[in-house]
XYZ file of C-alpha atoms in Angstrom:
478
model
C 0.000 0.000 0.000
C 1.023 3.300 -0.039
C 2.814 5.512 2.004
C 1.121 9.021 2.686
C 2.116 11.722 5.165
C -0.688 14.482 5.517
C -1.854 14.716 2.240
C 0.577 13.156 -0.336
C 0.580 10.299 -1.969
C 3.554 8.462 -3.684
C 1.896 6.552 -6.091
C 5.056 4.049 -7.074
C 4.605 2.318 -3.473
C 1.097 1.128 -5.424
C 0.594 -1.764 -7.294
C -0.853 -0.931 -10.829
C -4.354 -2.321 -10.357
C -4.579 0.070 -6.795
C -3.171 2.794 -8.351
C -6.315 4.644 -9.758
C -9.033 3.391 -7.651
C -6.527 4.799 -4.428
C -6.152 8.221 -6.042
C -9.936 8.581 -7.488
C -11.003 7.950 -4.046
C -8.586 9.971 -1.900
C -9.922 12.911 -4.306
C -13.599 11.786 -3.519
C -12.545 12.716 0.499
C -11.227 16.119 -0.126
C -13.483 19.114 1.019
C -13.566 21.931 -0.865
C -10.250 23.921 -0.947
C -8.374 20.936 0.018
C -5.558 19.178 -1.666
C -3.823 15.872 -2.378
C -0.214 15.575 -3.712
C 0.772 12.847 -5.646
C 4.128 11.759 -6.349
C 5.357 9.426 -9.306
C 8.570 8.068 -11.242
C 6.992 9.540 -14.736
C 4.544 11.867 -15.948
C 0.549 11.142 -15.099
C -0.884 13.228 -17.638
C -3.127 10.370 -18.877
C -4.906 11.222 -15.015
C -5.410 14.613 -15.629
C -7.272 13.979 -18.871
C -9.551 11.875 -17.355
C -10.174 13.695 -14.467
C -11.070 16.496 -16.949
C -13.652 14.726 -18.214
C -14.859 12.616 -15.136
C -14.640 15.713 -12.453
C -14.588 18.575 -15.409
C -13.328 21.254 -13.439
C -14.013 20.795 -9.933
C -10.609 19.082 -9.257
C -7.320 21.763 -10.264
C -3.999 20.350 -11.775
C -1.062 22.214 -10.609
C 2.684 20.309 -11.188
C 4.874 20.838 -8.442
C 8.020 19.098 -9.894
C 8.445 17.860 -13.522
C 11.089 15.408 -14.054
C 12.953 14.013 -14.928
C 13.223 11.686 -12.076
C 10.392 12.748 -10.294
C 7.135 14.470 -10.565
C 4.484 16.163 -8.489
C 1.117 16.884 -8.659
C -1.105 18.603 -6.456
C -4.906 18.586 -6.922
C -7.395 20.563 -5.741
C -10.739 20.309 -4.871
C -12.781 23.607 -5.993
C -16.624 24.126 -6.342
C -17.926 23.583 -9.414
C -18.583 26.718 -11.601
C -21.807 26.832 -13.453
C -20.712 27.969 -16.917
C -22.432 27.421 -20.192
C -22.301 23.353 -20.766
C -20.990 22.917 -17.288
C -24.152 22.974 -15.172
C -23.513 21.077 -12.330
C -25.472 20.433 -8.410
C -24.101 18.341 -5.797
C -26.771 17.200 -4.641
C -24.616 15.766 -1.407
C -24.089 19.456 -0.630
C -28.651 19.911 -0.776
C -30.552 19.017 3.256
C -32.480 15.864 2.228
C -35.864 17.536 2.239
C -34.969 19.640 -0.602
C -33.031 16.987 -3.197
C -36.202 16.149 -5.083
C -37.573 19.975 -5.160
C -34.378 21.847 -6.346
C -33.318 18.586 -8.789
C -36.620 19.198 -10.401
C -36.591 22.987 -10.519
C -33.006 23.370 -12.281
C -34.149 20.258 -14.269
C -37.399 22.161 -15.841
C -35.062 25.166 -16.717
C -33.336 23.155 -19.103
C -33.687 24.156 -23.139
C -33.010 21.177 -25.857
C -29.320 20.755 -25.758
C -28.643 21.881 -22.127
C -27.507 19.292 -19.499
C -27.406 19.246 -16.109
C -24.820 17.165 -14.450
C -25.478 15.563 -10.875
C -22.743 14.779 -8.348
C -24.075 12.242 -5.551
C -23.076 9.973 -2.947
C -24.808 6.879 -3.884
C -26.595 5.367 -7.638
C -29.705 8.378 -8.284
C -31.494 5.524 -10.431
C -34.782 6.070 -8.807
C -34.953 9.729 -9.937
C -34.158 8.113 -13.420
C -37.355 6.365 -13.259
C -39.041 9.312 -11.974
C -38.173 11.227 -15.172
C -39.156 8.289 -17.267
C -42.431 7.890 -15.762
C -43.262 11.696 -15.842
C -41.582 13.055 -19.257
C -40.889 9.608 -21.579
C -37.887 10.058 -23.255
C -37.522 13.482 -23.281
C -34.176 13.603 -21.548
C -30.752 11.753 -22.194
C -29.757 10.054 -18.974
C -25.723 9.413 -18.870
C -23.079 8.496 -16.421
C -20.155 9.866 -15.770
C -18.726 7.678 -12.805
C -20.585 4.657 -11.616
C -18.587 4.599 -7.741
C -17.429 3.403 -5.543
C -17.625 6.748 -3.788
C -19.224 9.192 -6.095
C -21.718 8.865 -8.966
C -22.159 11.321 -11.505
C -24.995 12.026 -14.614
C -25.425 14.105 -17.324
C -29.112 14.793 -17.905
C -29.480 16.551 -21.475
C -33.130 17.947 -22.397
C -33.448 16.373 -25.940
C -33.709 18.410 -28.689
C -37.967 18.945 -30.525
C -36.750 20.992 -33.276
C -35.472 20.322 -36.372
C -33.820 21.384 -39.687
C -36.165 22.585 -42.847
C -36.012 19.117 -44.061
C -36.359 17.223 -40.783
C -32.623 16.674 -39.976
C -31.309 18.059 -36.684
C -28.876 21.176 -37.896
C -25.793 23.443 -36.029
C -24.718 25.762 -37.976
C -21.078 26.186 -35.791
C -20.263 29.498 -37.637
C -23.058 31.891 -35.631
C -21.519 30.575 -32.508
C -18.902 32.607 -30.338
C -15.679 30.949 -30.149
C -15.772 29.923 -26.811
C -19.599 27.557 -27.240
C -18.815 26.122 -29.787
C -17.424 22.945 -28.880
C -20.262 23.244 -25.289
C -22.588 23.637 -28.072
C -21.518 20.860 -30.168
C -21.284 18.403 -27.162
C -24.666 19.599 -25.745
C -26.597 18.381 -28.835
C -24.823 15.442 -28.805
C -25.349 13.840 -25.522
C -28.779 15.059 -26.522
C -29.559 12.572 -29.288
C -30.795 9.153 -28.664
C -28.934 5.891 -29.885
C -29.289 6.231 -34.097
C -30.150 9.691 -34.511
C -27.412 12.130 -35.857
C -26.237 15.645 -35.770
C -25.254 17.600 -38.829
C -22.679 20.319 -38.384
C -21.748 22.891 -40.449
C -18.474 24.861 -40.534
C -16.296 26.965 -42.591
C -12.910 24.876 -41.886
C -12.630 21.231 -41.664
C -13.613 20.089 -38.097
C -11.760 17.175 -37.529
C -10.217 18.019 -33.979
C -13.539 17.802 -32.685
C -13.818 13.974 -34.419
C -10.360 13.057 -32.442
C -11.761 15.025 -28.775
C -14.860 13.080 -29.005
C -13.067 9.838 -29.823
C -10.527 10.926 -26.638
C -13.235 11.803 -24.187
C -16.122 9.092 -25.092
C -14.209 5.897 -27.241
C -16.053 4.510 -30.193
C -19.881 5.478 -29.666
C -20.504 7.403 -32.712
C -19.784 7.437 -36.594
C -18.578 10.718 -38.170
C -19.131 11.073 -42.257
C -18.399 14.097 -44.227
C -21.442 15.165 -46.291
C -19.247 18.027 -47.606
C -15.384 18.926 -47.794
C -14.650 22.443 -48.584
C -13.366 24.309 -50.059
C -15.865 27.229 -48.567
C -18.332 24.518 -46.754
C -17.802 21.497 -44.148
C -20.844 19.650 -42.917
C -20.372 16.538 -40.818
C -22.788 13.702 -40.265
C -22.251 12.727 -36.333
C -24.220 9.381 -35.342
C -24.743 8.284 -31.842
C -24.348 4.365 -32.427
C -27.185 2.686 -30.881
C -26.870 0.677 -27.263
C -25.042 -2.238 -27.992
C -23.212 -1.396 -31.422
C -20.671 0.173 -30.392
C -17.407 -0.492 -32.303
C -17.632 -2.845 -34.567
C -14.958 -5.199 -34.616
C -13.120 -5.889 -38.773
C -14.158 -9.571 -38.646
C -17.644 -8.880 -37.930
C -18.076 -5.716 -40.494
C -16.143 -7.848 -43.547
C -18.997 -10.617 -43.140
C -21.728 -8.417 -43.253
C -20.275 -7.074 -45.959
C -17.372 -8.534 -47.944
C -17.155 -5.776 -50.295
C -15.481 -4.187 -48.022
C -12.213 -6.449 -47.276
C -10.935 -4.592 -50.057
C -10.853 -1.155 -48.467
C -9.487 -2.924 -45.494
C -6.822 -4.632 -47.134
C -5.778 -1.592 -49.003
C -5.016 -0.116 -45.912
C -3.157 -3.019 -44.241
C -6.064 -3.665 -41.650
C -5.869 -7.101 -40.956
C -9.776 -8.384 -40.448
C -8.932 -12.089 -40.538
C -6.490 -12.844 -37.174
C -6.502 -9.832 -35.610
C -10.364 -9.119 -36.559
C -11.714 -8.742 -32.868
C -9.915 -5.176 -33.179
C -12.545 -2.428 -33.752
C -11.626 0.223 -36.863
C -10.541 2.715 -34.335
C -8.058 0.513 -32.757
C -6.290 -1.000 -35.862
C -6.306 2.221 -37.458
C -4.425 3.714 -33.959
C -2.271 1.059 -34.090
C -0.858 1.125 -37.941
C -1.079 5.178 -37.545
C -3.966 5.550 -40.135
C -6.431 8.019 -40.399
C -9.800 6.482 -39.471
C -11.614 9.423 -40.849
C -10.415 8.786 -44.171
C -11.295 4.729 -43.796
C -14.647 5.210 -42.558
C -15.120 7.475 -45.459
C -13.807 4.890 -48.088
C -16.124 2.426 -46.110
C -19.431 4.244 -46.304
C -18.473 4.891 -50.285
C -18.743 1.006 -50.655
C -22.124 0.949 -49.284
C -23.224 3.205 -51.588
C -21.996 1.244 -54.378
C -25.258 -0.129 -55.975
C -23.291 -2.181 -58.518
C -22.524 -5.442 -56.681
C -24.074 -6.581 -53.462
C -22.662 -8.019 -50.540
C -23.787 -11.557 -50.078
C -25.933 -12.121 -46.611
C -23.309 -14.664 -44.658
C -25.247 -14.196 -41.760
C -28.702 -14.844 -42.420
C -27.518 -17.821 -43.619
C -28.062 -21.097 -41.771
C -25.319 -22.678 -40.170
C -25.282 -25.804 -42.388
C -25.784 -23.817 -45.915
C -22.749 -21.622 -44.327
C -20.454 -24.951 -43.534
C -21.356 -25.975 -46.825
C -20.480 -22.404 -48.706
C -16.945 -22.598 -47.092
C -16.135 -26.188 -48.208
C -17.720 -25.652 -51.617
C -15.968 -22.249 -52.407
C -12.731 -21.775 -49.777
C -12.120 -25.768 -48.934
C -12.034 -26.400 -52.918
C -10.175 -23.796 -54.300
C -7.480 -24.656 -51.446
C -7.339 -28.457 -53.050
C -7.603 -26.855 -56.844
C -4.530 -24.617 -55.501
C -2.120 -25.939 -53.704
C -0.503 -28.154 -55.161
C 0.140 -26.063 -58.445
C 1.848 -23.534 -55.781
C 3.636 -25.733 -54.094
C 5.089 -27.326 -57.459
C 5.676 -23.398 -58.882
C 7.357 -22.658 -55.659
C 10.008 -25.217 -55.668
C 11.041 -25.235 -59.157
C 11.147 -20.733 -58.688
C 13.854 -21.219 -55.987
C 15.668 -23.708 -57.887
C 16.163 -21.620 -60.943
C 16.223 -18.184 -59.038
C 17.203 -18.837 -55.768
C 20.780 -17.779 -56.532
C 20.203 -14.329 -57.820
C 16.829 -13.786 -55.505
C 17.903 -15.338 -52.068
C 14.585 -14.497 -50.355
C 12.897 -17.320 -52.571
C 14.576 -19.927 -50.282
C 12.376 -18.563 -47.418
C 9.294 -18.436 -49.607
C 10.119 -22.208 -50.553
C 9.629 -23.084 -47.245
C 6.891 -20.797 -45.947
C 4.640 -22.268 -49.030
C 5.628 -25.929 -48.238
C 4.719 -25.188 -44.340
C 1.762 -23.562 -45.459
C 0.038 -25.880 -47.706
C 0.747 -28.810 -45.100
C -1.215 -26.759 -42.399
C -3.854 -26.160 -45.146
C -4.410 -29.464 -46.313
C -4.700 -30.951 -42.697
C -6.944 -27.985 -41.296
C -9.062 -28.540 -43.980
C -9.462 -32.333 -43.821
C -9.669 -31.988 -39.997
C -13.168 -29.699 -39.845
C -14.531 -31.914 -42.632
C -14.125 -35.018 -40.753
C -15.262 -33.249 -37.000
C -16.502 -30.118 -36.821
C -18.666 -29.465 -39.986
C -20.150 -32.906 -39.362
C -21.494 -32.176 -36.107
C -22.784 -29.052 -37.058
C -24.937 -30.841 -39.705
C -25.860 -33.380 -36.938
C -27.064 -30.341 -34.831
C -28.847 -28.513 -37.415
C -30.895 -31.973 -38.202
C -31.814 -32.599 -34.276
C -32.996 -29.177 -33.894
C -35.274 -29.646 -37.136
C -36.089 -32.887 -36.036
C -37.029 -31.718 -32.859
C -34.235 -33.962 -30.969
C -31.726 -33.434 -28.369
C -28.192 -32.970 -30.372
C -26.016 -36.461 -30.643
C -22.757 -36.051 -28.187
C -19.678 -34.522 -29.444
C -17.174 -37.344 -31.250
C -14.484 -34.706 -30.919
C -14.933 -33.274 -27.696
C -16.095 -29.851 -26.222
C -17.336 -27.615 -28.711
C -15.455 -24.837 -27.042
C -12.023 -26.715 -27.049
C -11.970 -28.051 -31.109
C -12.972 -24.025 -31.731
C -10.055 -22.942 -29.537
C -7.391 -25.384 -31.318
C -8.601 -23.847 -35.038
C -8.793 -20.605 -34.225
C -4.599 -21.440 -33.272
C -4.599 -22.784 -36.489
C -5.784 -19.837 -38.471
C -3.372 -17.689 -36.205
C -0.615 -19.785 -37.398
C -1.822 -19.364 -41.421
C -2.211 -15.789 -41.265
C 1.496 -15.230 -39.458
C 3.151 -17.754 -42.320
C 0.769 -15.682 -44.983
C 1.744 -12.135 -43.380
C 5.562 -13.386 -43.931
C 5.155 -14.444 -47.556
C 3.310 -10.921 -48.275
C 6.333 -9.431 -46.415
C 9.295 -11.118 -47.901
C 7.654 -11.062 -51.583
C 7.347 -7.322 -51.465
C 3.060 -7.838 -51.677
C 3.942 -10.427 -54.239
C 5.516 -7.984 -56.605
C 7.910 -9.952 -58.895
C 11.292 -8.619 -59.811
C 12.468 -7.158 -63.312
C 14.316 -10.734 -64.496
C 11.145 -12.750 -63.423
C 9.975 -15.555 -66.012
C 6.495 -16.667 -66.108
C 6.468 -19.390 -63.525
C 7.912 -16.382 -60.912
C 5.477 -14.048 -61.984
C 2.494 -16.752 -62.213
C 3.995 -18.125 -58.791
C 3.537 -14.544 -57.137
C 0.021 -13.975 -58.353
C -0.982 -17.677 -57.189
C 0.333 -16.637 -53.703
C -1.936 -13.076 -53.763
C -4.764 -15.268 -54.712
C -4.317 -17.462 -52.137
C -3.896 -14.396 -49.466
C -6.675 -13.011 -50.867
C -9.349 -16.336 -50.344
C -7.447 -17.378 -47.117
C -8.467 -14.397 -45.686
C -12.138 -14.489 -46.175
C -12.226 -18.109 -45.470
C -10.657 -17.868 -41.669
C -12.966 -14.375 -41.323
C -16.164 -16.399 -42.164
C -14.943 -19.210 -39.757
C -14.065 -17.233 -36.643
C -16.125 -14.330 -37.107
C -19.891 -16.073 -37.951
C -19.720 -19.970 -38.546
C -17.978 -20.626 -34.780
C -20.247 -17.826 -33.087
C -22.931 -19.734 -34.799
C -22.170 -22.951 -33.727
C -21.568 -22.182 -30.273
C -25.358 -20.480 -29.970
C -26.941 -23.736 -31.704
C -24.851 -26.052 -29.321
C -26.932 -24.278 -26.295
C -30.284 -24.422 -27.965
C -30.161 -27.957 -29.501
């Protein structure tokens, strides 16, 4: 635990996991005007931006010592200050008698947009219910901090009004400076899950796209109507409960067409699918504006439609994969295995790396070829078996290869293991771009290997990402 004398706190004597809970509740005990000090081996600026936007500006950030060795912080507790978008009542500060009353009062004197955020002692859920009972729907309800010690909620008066053709319009260029981004927020946290907001500015407003993804994570789409050069209008969407963040895996089989945009921009959906865009975007250093955007363009495409994987049953699906993905592998392989060889034999001296992609293809292939046989002989068999009981109106037969749960586990491996040999081909090839001296076997040898990438891919997405998923929910039901 750690040490504190008075009021500081030296945060290193904390294990990690204590370390925020300890400080978020020493600053839940300080009174008004009082301080904490907190001492640490590097900078804990990632704190102070999320006190900002869990205690807004009731808590002050002052930095005693910065580095390089050490640094101190000391934070104050102030009263809140009730400036436009920061409307705040502690209702622990209110005599019990009048909570209810003066809640109410500053409640009614909201306009569509305005919140008023509520700082108490214990969950105010009840008064949640109140609202519901009494005005429907007509106010957002959000928290802020769910405990231990304090609770907080915005409650946002949604906004009636709309634009001349029904959409709900901000025009950011009559605001001052200083409300516009209040403003912005305000209608916002004022629109229920699926509605949007449409801004409109005279400069491109993309800060406000990376402080909303800072201060509130992946809960709401952002798509440029119009880019300049005079004009910007934005599209904002507050993603409905539940939908937040779609992971690759799951958007590329609801719609394929759009494994190309992903691919393009080195986003793997297949192994490392259970990312959402925003996080495989941070991590390559991409701009998820601009994907989104590319995204959205596909789904306008009227010209070819995505085929509907998941309304699929789980048999026909089974059947799709070994049909399309399991025969193409045993049309394939063989032909690149054979080109593969006989391109390192004849090149292998001048082009060294085709040694490596020798043996990566032989590797691969073997995995293939067993992976494949093994779910034919197991796992699509007892999916058929389930699918059949449930029609039949049966209980399911027992597993002949064990739990569910376990034979899912061991392919998913698998597929791990294909996409890091198929990563490493795409790698040492150069994306499968042959050299200036290549002869047609190298150049047909290279394309083989991009086709192969390219149907791999889908293949393991539509296994991990929908046919497991689906076979684990029939397994419960059967």
């Amino acid at each position: 635990m750690g040490t504190t004398t008075g009021m500081i706190l030296d945060v290193t004597r904390l294990a990690p996991m204590e370390k925020h809970s300890t400080i978020f509740n020493r600053i839940a005990r300080l009174q008004e005007g009082e301080s904490l000090i907190i001492h640490n081996d590097h900078d804990p600026a990632p704190l102070r931006y999320q006190l900002a936007h869990t205690h807004q500006d009731t808590v002050a950030w002052e930095y005693l010592e910065q580095g390089p060795q050490w640094w101190k912080v000391k934070l104050t507790r102030r009263a809140p200050r009730n400036e436009k978008g920061r409307n705040i009542l502690d209702v622990t500060q209110l005599a019990p008698h009048e909570k209810h009353a003066t809640i109410f009062a500053r409640i009614a004197r909201l306009q569509g947009g305005e919140s008023l955020t509520l700082h108490n002692d214990h969950d105010p859920v009840p008064l949640r219910y109140h609202l519901e009972a009494e005005h429907g729907d007509a106010y957002g309800w959000e928290y802020l901090e769910q405990g231990p010690a304090w609770w907080k909620v915005r409650i946002t008066r949604r906004i009636t009004g709309a634009g001349a053709d029904g959409a709900n319009e901000l025009d950011v260029t009559k605001l001052a400076p200083r409300e516009k981004h209040p403003t912005i927020f305000s209608r916002y946290h004022a629109l229920k899950g699926g509605e949007s907001l449409i801004i409109h500015n005279d400069h491109d407003p993309r800060p406000l796209y990376y402080q909303m993804q800072g201060e509130m994570g992946d809960v709401f789409t952002w798509e440029y109507l119009e880019e300049g050069p005079r004009w910007w209008r934005v599209r904002i969407t507050k993603r409905s409960a539940g939908n937040s963040g779609e992971r690759l895996g799951e958007m590329v089989v609801r719609d394929m067409r759009k494994a190309d945009v992903l691919k393009r921009n080195g986003l793997d959906f297949c192994c490392h699918g259970d990312m959402t865009l925003n996080e495989a975007c941070a991590a390559r250093g991409i701009d998820v504006v601009r994907v989104e955007q590319e995204l959205r363009e596909v789904e306008k495409d009227q010209g070819r439609s995505a085929l509907p994987y998941g309304e699929w049953e789980i048999d026909f699906l089974a059947d799709f994969i070994v049909n399309m993905h399991h025969r193409f592998l045993r049309n394939n392989l063989q032909d690149i295995r054979t080109y593969a060889a006989k391109v390192e034999q004849v090149h292998g001296d001048s082009h060294p790396e085709l040694h490596r992609v020798n043996d990566l293809v032989q590797a691969l292939c073997d995995e293939l070829t067993a992976h494949v046989e093994d779910e034919e002989k197991t796992l699509f068999p007892y999916i058929r078996q389930m699918v059949a009981a449930r029609n039949a109106g049966r209980t399911r037969p027992a597993s002949a290869m064990g739990p569910l749960n376990e034979k899912v586990d061991k392919l998913v491996l698998e597929h791990t293991e294909v996409g890091g040999m198929i990563d490493e081909l795409h790698d040492v090839t150069g994306g499968y771009a042959p050299p200036a001296d290549a002869c047609a076997s190298y150049t047909l040898l290279y394309r083989k290997l991009q086709e192969l990438e390219d149907d791999t891919h889908i293949h393991i997405a539509l296994e991990n990402h929908l046919l497991f998923r689906k076979a684990a929910e029939m397994e419960l039901i059967v």
